[in-house]
Structures are given as C-alpha cells and as structure tokens.
C-alpha cells in the first residue's frame, strides 16, 4: 500500500505545507484552516481554498500518481491512504483511496451537515456558497486543525495498514498526527516502510529503505524495474 502526503503532488505544481516554499511559511494555519477561522471570517477561508482549488484544477497527476494507479490495477498495490485533499490519485485512476483529510472537491453544510460532491476542477462561483437544502454556509469538506479525522476514513486506513506487508511512504513530513501514527505503528509491528522523499523526515528512522528522490522520478524508475526489466510477469 501507499501512504502519501503533499510531496506526492509537488511535481504537479501544488505547494507543500512545510519545507522550502511551503504554505505554512506564508500563511497562518490558525487563520485559514481551523473551524474558528471559518466562523470568524468565512470569506477569507473560502478565498484561500478557491485559490488552492484553482492551482489544483490546472494540475495533472504526476508519474507517482500514475504508477500507483497502474500497480493497483495490476494487483500489486492494495490501495492508497492519502493526507492530500487534491483528488489527484483518483484522477490518475486509483480506486481504493482513503482520504484522511477530506477533499477540496467536496463541500459540507456547516449547519445541516449534508455533503455535496464537486466535479474535479469545479470551483464554486459564489463568494460564500450556501446549502441548497437549508441555506446554511457550505465549507470545504476537509479536516482542519483541531478536528478529528472522520471515523469511517480512519478505520478504513487502519484496516489497509493492518493488511499490508510493505508500505510506501511518499512525500510526507510525518508531522501531523494522528495520520503519521499509522506508518509509525506499522513499523513497530515489524512491517517494511519504504520512504520516498528527497529529504529526511520524522518517519525516516522507522523506514527500512529510503529513496532520496522526487516521487515522480523514483516511481518512473521503480515501474521500469518492476515491469520493463521483467522482474514481474505482466499481469
Ligand atoms: P508537508 O508539507 O508537511 O511535507 C511534504 C513532504 O514532501 C516533505 O517531507 C518534503 O521533503 C516532501 N517532498 C517535497 N517534494 C517532494 C517530491 N517531489 N517527492 C517526494 N517528496 C517530496 O506535507 P504532509 O506531510 O502531507 O493537513 O502534511 C501533512 C498535513 O499537514 C497535511 O495533510 C495538511 C498539513 O497541515 C491538514 O490540512 C489537516
């Protein structure tokens, strides 16, 4: 299975949160990504999300997204647990995707709780989108700081981790809990973690193999090794 973070989409032109040019260097999470920020200034929060949605809407899946989708189709990858909210795994064709932190392509009514799916690339036009049913304020259906990961998603993720033998840890700093506990617990249970990240992270010491390359480049090579050089029979 794969566990992905913002670095998996970095080569698609989507900024990461931490590190060089990271979003949290320029923006304050407490003003943009908390329930309190939304109740205080929903326009500001929506503006920021629409800006991010516009970047994502122009992005194409990277080689890493493509190869993960291909490996799932060929039956050697169980699925992906992602912290990303960009939807690029699904655009690339991945089917079994757990979105721990939600998706920007789904909104939720802050009043009645109903959820609406948005097509990939479809950015709400209204300054403040409202619920068709109760006229409450709609918010991005993402997990903000101080909010729990929805139970169903967390349970699905835990099941995938418990069934996996090898976990590809791609482009995540491992800085955000409880998501980062999933690979850490898996490593403690003796599972093999393969980290694909140009930088050292909080998860490096738990990883058996470290590939210090950008994810797109690394997956291009790994895919060639597995299929084109005949290590695995074509399935
Ligand atoms: P971070 O921004 O914390 O970390 C991105 C990681 O990607 C870093 O370790 C980089 O070294 C690595 N990286 C950068 N370019 C890469 C590339 N081309 N290939 C591979 N790796 C690359 O992102 P996350 O770990 O996903 O939460 O952050 C976790 C959570 O923190 C996010 O889901 C978000 C954020 O606050 C919420 O919004 C709740």
PDB file of N, CA and C in Angstrom, residues 2-3 7-8 11 64 68 71 167-172 193-199 201 207 209-219 222:
ATOM      1  N   UNK A   2       0.241   2.370  -0.300  1.00  0.00           N
ATOM      2  CA  UNK A   2       0.988   3.630  -0.275  1.00  0.00           C
ATOM      3  C   UNK A   2       0.342   4.590   0.719  1.00  0.00           C
ATOM      4  N   UNK A   3       1.184   5.352   1.377  1.00  0.00           N
ATOM      5  CA  UNK A   3       0.735   6.407   2.284  1.00  0.00           C
ATOM      6  C   UNK A   3       1.319   7.700   1.724  1.00  0.00           C
ATOM      7  N   UNK A   7       4.063  16.026  -0.757  1.00  0.00           N
ATOM      8  CA  UNK A   7       5.190  15.861  -1.678  1.00  0.00           C
ATOM      9  C   UNK A   7       4.849  14.994  -2.882  1.00  0.00           C
ATOM     10  N   UNK A   8       3.839  14.139  -2.747  1.00  0.00           N
ATOM     11  CA  UNK A   8       3.436  13.298  -3.880  1.00  0.00           C
ATOM     12  C   UNK A   8       2.840  14.149  -5.007  1.00  0.00           C
ATOM     13  N   UNK A  11       5.381  17.732  -7.651  1.00  0.00           N
ATOM     14  CA  UNK A  11       5.792  17.859  -9.061  1.00  0.00           C
ATOM     15  C   UNK A  11       4.633  18.213  -9.993  1.00  0.00           C
ATOM     16  N   UNK A  64       4.171   9.553 -10.203  1.00  0.00           N
ATOM     17  CA  UNK A  64       3.923   8.777  -8.975  1.00  0.00           C
ATOM     18  C   UNK A  64       2.442   8.395  -8.893  1.00  0.00           C
ATOM     19  N   UNK A  68       1.146   4.447  -9.210  1.00  0.00           N
ATOM     20  CA  UNK A  68       0.371   3.837  -8.113  1.00  0.00           C
ATOM     21  C   UNK A  68      -0.961   3.295  -8.646  1.00  0.00           C
ATOM     22  N   UNK A  71      -0.233   0.098 -10.608  1.00  0.00           N
ATOM     23  CA  UNK A  71       0.106  -1.034  -9.733  1.00  0.00           C
ATOM     24  C   UNK A  71      -1.151  -1.593  -9.052  1.00  0.00           C
ATOM     25  N   UNK A 167       4.827  -0.849   3.084  1.00  0.00           N
ATOM     26  CA  UNK A 167       4.161   0.447   2.977  1.00  0.00           C
ATOM     27  C   UNK A 167       5.099   1.463   2.327  1.00  0.00           C
ATOM     28  N   UNK A 168       4.655   1.988   1.202  1.00  0.00           N
ATOM     29  CA  UNK A 168       5.420   3.037   0.519  1.00  0.00           C
ATOM     30  C   UNK A 168       4.997   4.369   1.129  1.00  0.00           C
ATOM     31  N   UNK A 169       5.932   5.062   1.743  1.00  0.00           N
ATOM     32  CA  UNK A 169       5.621   6.331   2.418  1.00  0.00           C
ATOM     33  C   UNK A 169       6.140   7.454   1.520  1.00  0.00           C
ATOM     34  N   UNK A 170       5.233   8.168   0.884  1.00  0.00           N
ATOM     35  CA  UNK A 170       5.630   9.071  -0.202  1.00  0.00           C
ATOM     36  C   UNK A 170       5.324  10.541   0.110  1.00  0.00           C
ATOM     37  N   UNK A 171       6.368  11.354   0.142  1.00  0.00           N
ATOM     38  CA  UNK A 171       6.180  12.806   0.198  1.00  0.00           C
ATOM     39  C   UNK A 171       5.422  13.324   1.396  1.00  0.00           C
ATOM     40  N   UNK A 172       5.702  12.762   2.549  1.00  0.00           N
ATOM     41  CA  UNK A 172       5.084  13.320   3.764  1.00  0.00           C
ATOM     42  C   UNK A 172       6.141  13.590   4.819  1.00  0.00           C
ATOM     43  N   UNK A 193       8.715  -0.299   5.840  1.00  0.00           N
ATOM     44  CA  UNK A 193       8.369   1.025   5.309  1.00  0.00           C
ATOM     45  C   UNK A 193       9.436   1.416   4.283  1.00  0.00           C
ATOM     46  N   UNK A 194       8.998   1.875   3.125  1.00  0.00           N
ATOM     47  CA  UNK A 194       9.931   2.382   2.112  1.00  0.00           C
ATOM     48  C   UNK A 194       9.615   3.863   1.939  1.00  0.00           C
ATOM     49  N   UNK A 195      10.537   4.703   2.361  1.00  0.00           N
ATOM     50  CA  UNK A 195      10.285   6.145   2.279  1.00  0.00           C
ATOM     51  C   UNK A 195      10.786   6.700   0.955  1.00  0.00           C
ATOM     52  N   UNK A 196       9.919   7.431   0.270  1.00  0.00           N
ATOM     53  CA  UNK A 196      10.321   8.082  -0.979  1.00  0.00           C
ATOM     54  C   UNK A 196      10.155   9.581  -0.771  1.00  0.00           C
ATOM     55  N   UNK A 197      11.264  10.240  -0.579  1.00  0.00           N
ATOM     56  CA  UNK A 197      11.242  11.656  -0.189  1.00  0.00           C
ATOM     57  C   UNK A 197      12.673  12.184  -0.350  1.00  0.00           C
ATOM     58  N   UNK A 198      12.863  13.324  -1.015  1.00  0.00           N
ATOM     59  CA  UNK A 198      14.235  13.838  -1.165  1.00  0.00           C
ATOM     60  C   UNK A 198      14.854  14.229   0.171  1.00  0.00           C
ATOM     61  N   UNK A 199      14.006  14.468   1.188  1.00  0.00           N
ATOM     62  CA  UNK A 199      14.518  14.930   2.492  1.00  0.00           C
ATOM     63  C   UNK A 199      14.301  13.895   3.587  1.00  0.00           C
ATOM     64  N   UNK A 201      12.870  12.836   7.145  1.00  0.00           N
ATOM     65  CA  UNK A 201      11.622  13.237   7.817  1.00  0.00           C
ATOM     66  C   UNK A 201      11.495  12.554   9.179  1.00  0.00           C
ATOM     67  N   UNK A 207      11.930   3.773   8.733  1.00  0.00           N
ATOM     68  CA  UNK A 207      11.892   3.204   7.385  1.00  0.00           C
ATOM     69  C   UNK A 207      13.074   2.284   7.130  1.00  0.00           C
ATOM     70  N   UNK A 209      13.906   1.162   3.982  1.00  0.00           N
ATOM     71  CA  UNK A 209      14.556   1.596   2.742  1.00  0.00           C
ATOM     72  C   UNK A 209      14.205   3.068   2.541  1.00  0.00           C
ATOM     73  N   UNK A 210      15.206   3.859   2.134  1.00  0.00           N
ATOM     74  CA  UNK A 210      14.942   5.280   1.889  1.00  0.00           C
ATOM     75  C   UNK A 210      15.366   5.619   0.473  1.00  0.00           C
ATOM     76  N   UNK A 211      14.454   6.140  -0.304  1.00  0.00           N
ATOM     77  CA  UNK A 211      14.776   6.556  -1.667  1.00  0.00           C
ATOM     78  C   UNK A 211      14.747   8.078  -1.676  1.00  0.00           C
ATOM     79  N   UNK A 212      15.928   8.669  -1.769  1.00  0.00           N
ATOM     80  CA  UNK A 212      16.033  10.128  -1.654  1.00  0.00           C
ATOM     81  C   UNK A 212      15.928  10.774  -3.022  1.00  0.00           C
ATOM     82  N   UNK A 213      14.738  10.705  -3.571  1.00  0.00           N
ATOM     83  CA  UNK A 213      14.494  11.302  -4.895  1.00  0.00           C
ATOM     84  C   UNK A 213      13.087  11.870  -4.926  1.00  0.00           C
ATOM     85  N   UNK A 214      12.821  12.811  -5.842  1.00  0.00           N
ATOM     86  CA  UNK A 214      11.438  13.260  -6.008  1.00  0.00           C
ATOM     87  C   UNK A 214      10.567  12.063  -6.426  1.00  0.00           C
ATOM     88  N   UNK A 215       9.331  12.056  -5.931  1.00  0.00           N
ATOM     89  CA  UNK A 215       8.476  10.875  -6.116  1.00  0.00           C
ATOM     90  C   UNK A 215       8.280  10.499  -7.594  1.00  0.00           C
ATOM     91  N   UNK A 216       8.080  11.500  -8.442  1.00  0.00           N
ATOM     92  CA  UNK A 216       7.822  11.203  -9.856  1.00  0.00           C
ATOM     93  C   UNK A 216       8.973  10.451 -10.489  1.00  0.00           C
ATOM     94  N   UNK A 217      10.164  10.940 -10.216  1.00  0.00           N
ATOM     95  CA  UNK A 217      11.364  10.328 -10.771  1.00  0.00           C
ATOM     96  C   UNK A 217      11.548   8.918 -10.205  1.00  0.00           C
ATOM     97  N   UNK A 218      11.361   8.789  -8.905  1.00  0.00           N
ATOM     98  CA  UNK A 218      11.541   7.487  -8.254  1.00  0.00           C
ATOM     99  C   UNK A 218      10.555   6.461  -8.815  1.00  0.00           C
ATOM    100  N   UNK A 219       9.287   6.849  -8.983  1.00  0.00           N
ATOM    101  CA  UNK A 219       8.289   5.890  -9.469  1.00  0.00           C
ATOM    102  C   UNK A 219       8.491   5.523 -10.931  1.00  0.00           C
ATOM    103  N   UNK A 222      11.152   2.894 -10.573  1.00  0.00           N
ATOM    104  CA  UNK A 222      10.648   1.665  -9.943  1.00  0.00           C
ATOM    105  C   UNK A 222       9.742   0.893 -10.902  1.00  0.00           C
TER     106      UNK A 222
END
